[in-house]
mmCIF file of C-alpha atoms in Angstrom:
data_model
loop_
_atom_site.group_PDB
_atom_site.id
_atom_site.type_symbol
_atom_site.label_atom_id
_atom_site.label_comp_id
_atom_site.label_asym_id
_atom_site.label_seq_id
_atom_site.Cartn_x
_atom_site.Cartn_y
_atom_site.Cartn_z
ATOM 1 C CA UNK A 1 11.844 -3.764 23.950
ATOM 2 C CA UNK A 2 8.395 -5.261 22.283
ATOM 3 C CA UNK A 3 8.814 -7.622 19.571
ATOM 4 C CA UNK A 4 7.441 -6.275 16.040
ATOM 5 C CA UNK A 5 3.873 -7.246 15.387
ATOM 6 C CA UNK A 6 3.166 -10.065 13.067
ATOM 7 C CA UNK A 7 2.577 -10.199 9.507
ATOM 8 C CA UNK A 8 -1.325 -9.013 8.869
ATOM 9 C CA UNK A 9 -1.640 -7.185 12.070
ATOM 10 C CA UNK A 10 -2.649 -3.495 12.025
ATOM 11 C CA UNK A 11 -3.115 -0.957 14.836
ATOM 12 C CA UNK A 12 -5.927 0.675 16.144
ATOM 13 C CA UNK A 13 -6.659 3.625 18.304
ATOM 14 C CA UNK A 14 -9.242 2.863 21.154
ATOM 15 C CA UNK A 15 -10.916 4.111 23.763
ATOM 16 C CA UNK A 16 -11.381 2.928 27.471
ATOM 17 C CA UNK A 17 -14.828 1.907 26.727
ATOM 18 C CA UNK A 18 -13.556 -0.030 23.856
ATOM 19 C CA UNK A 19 -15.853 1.727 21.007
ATOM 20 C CA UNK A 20 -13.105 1.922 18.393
ATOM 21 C CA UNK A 21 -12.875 5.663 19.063
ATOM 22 C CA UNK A 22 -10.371 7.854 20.707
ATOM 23 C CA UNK A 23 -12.847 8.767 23.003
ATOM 24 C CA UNK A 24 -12.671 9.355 26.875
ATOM 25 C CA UNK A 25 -9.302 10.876 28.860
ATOM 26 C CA UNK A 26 -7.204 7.505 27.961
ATOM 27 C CA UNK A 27 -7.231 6.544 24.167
ATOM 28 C CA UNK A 28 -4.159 4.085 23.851
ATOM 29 C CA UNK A 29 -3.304 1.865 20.297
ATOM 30 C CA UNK A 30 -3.766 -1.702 20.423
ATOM 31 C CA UNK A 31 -2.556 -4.773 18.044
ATOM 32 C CA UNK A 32 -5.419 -5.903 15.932
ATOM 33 C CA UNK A 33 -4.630 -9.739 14.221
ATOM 34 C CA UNK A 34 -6.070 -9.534 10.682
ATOM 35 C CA UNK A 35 -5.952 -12.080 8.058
ATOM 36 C CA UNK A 36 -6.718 -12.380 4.035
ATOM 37 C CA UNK A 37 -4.160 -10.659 1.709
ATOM 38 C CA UNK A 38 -2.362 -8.740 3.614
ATOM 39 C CA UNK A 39 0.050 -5.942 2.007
ATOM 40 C CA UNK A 40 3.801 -5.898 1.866
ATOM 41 C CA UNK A 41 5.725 -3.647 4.102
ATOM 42 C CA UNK A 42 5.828 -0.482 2.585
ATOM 43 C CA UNK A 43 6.288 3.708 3.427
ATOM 44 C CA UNK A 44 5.061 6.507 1.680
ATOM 45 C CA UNK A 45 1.239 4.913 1.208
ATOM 46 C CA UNK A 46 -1.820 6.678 2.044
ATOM 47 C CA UNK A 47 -4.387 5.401 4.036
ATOM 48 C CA UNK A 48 -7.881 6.417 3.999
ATOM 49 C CA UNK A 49 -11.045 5.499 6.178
ATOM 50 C CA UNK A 50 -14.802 4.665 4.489
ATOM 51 C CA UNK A 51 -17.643 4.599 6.434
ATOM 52 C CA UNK A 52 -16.027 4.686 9.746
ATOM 53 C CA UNK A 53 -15.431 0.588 8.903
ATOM 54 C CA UNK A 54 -13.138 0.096 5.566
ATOM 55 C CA UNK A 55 -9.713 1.540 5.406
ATOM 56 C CA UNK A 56 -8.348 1.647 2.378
ATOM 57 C CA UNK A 57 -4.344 1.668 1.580
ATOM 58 C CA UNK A 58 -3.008 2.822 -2.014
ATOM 59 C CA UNK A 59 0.347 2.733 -3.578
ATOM 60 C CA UNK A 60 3.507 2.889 -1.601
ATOM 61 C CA UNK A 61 7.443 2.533 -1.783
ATOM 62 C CA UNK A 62 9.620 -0.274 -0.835
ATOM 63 C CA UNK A 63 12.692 0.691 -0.705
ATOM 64 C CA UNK A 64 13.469 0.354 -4.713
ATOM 65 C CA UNK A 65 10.142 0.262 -6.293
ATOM 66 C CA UNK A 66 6.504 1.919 -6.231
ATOM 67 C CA UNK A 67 3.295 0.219 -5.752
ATOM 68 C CA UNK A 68 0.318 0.607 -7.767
ATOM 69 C CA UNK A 69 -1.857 -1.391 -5.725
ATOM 70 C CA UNK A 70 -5.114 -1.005 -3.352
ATOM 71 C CA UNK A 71 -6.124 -3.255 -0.127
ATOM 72 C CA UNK A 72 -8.834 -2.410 1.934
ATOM 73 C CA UNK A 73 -9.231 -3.277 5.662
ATOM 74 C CA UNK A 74 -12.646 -4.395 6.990
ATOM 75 C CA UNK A 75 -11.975 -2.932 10.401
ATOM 76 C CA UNK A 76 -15.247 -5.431 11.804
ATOM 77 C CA UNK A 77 -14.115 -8.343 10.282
ATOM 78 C CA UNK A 78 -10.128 -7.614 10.846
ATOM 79 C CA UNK A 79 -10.070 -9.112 7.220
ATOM 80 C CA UNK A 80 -7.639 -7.435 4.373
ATOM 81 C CA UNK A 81 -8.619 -7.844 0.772
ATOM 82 C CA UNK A 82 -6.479 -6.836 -2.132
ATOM 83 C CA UNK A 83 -8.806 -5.182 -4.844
ATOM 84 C CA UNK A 84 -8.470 -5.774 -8.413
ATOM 85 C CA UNK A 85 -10.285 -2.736 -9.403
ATOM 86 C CA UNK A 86 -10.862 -2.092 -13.214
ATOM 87 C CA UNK A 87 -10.587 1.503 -14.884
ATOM 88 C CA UNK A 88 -7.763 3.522 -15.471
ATOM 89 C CA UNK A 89 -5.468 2.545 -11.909
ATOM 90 C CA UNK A 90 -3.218 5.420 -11.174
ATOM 91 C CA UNK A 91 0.381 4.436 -12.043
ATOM 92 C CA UNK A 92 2.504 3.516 -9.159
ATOM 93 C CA UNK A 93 3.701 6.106 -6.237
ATOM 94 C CA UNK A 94 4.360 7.373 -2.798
ATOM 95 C CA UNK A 95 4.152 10.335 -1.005
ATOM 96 C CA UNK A 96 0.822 11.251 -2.544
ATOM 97 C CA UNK A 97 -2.447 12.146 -0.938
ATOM 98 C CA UNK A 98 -5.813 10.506 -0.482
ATOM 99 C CA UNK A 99 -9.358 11.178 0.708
ATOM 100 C CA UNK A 100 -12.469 9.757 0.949
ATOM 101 C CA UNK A 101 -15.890 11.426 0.256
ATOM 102 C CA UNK A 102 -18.264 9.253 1.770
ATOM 103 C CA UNK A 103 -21.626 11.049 0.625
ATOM 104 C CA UNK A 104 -19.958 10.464 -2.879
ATOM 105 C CA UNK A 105 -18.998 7.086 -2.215
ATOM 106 C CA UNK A 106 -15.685 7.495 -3.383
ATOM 107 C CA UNK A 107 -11.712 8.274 -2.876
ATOM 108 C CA UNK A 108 -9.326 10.605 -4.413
ATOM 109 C CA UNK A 109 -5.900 10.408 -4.923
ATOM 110 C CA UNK A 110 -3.286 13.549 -5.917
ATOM 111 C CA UNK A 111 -0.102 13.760 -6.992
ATOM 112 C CA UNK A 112 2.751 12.216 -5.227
ATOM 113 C CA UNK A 113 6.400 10.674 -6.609
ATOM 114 C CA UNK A 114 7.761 7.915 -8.632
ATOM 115 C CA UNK A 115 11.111 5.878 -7.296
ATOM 116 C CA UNK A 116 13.394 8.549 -8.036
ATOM 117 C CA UNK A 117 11.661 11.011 -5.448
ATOM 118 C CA UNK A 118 11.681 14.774 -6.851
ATOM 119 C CA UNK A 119 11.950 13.758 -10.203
ATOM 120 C CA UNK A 120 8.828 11.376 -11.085
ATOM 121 C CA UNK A 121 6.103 13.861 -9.572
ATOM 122 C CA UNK A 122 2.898 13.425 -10.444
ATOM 123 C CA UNK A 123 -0.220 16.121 -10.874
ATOM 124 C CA UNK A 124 -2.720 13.701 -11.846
ATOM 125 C CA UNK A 125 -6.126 13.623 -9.857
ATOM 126 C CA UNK A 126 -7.917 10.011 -9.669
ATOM 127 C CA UNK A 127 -11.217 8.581 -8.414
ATOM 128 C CA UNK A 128 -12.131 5.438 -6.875
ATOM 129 C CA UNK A 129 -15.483 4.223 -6.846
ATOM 130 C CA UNK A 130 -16.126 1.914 -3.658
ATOM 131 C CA UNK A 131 -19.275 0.393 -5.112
ATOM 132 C CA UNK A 132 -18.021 -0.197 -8.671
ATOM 133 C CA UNK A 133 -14.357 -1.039 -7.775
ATOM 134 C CA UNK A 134 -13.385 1.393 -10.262
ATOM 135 C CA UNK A 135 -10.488 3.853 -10.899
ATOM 136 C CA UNK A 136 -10.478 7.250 -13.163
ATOM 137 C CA UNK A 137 -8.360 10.008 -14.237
ATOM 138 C CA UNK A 138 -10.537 13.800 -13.613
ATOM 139 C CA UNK A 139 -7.453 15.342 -14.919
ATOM 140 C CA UNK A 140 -5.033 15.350 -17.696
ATOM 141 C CA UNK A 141 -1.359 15.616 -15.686
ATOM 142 C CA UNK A 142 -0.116 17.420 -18.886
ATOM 143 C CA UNK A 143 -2.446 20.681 -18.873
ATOM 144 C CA UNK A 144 -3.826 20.715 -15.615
ATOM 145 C CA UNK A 145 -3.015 22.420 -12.702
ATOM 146 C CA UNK A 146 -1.281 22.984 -9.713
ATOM 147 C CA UNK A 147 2.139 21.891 -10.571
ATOM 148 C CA UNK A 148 3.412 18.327 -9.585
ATOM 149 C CA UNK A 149 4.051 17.732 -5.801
ATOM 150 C CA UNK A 150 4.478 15.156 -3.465
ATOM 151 C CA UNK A 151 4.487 15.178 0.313
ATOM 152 C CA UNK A 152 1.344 17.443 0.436
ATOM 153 C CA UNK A 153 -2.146 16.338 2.355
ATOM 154 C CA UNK A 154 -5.752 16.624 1.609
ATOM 155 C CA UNK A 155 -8.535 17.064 3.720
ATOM 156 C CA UNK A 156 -12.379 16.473 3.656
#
């Protein structure tokens, strides 16, 4: 049996020229050791890639709380960075959904749950801004639709 990987380490999917890319007949995952502020154990995040370089990780449960917080990966530099972004942060979840637009330069989150899973769901649709570091609401979660979910996907 292989032992866990250590705090700060991430995985990657490569190919057998090494590009970074599941390219070629034999991708396989690999370890990659990261340091910088690396993000608690969690389930139920989202993960999201930027410019084929930056992956960015939002919210999250824990086993008995939500997390309201963003890191972002710098795949190159195998460097994690918590971001204290300003704005209105979406309140704290998991099982939501998240994409990244990069000709807008920018991530969206949807939906998801609070701790008490089927009865905290959220409808509320948020932007990120990568250059500004900043988070707002494009809906109001009281009038808007579709209904509150979790567990869904989104796709660019």
């Amino acid at each position: 049996m292989e032992a866990a990987p250590a705090a700060g380490s991430a995985m990657a999917m490569t190919g057998p020229a090494g590009e970074g890319a599941a390219t070629g007949p034999c991708p396989c995952w690999e370890y990659l050791e990261c340091s910088g502020e690396v993000p608690q154990s969690r389930s139920g995040h989202t993960c999201a890639l930027h410019k084929n370089r930056y992956l960015y990780i939002f919210g999250g449960f824990d086993g008995a709380n939500c997390f309201d917080d963003l890191y972002v990966l710098d795949l190159d530099q195998k460097l994690w960075r918590k971001i204290e972004a300003s704005g209105d942060r979406p309140s704290g979840r998991a099982s939501h959904s998240a994409v990244t637009d990069d000709v807008a330069g920018v991530m969206y989150i949807f939906g998801g749950s609070g701790s008490h899973f089927g009865y905290t769901n959220k409808r509320d649709l948020c932007e990120f801004c990568f250059e500004t570091e900043t988070w707002r609401v494009l809906s109001n979660p009281l009038e808007d639709t579709p209904s509150a979910r979790y567990g869904q996907s989104m796709v660019a």
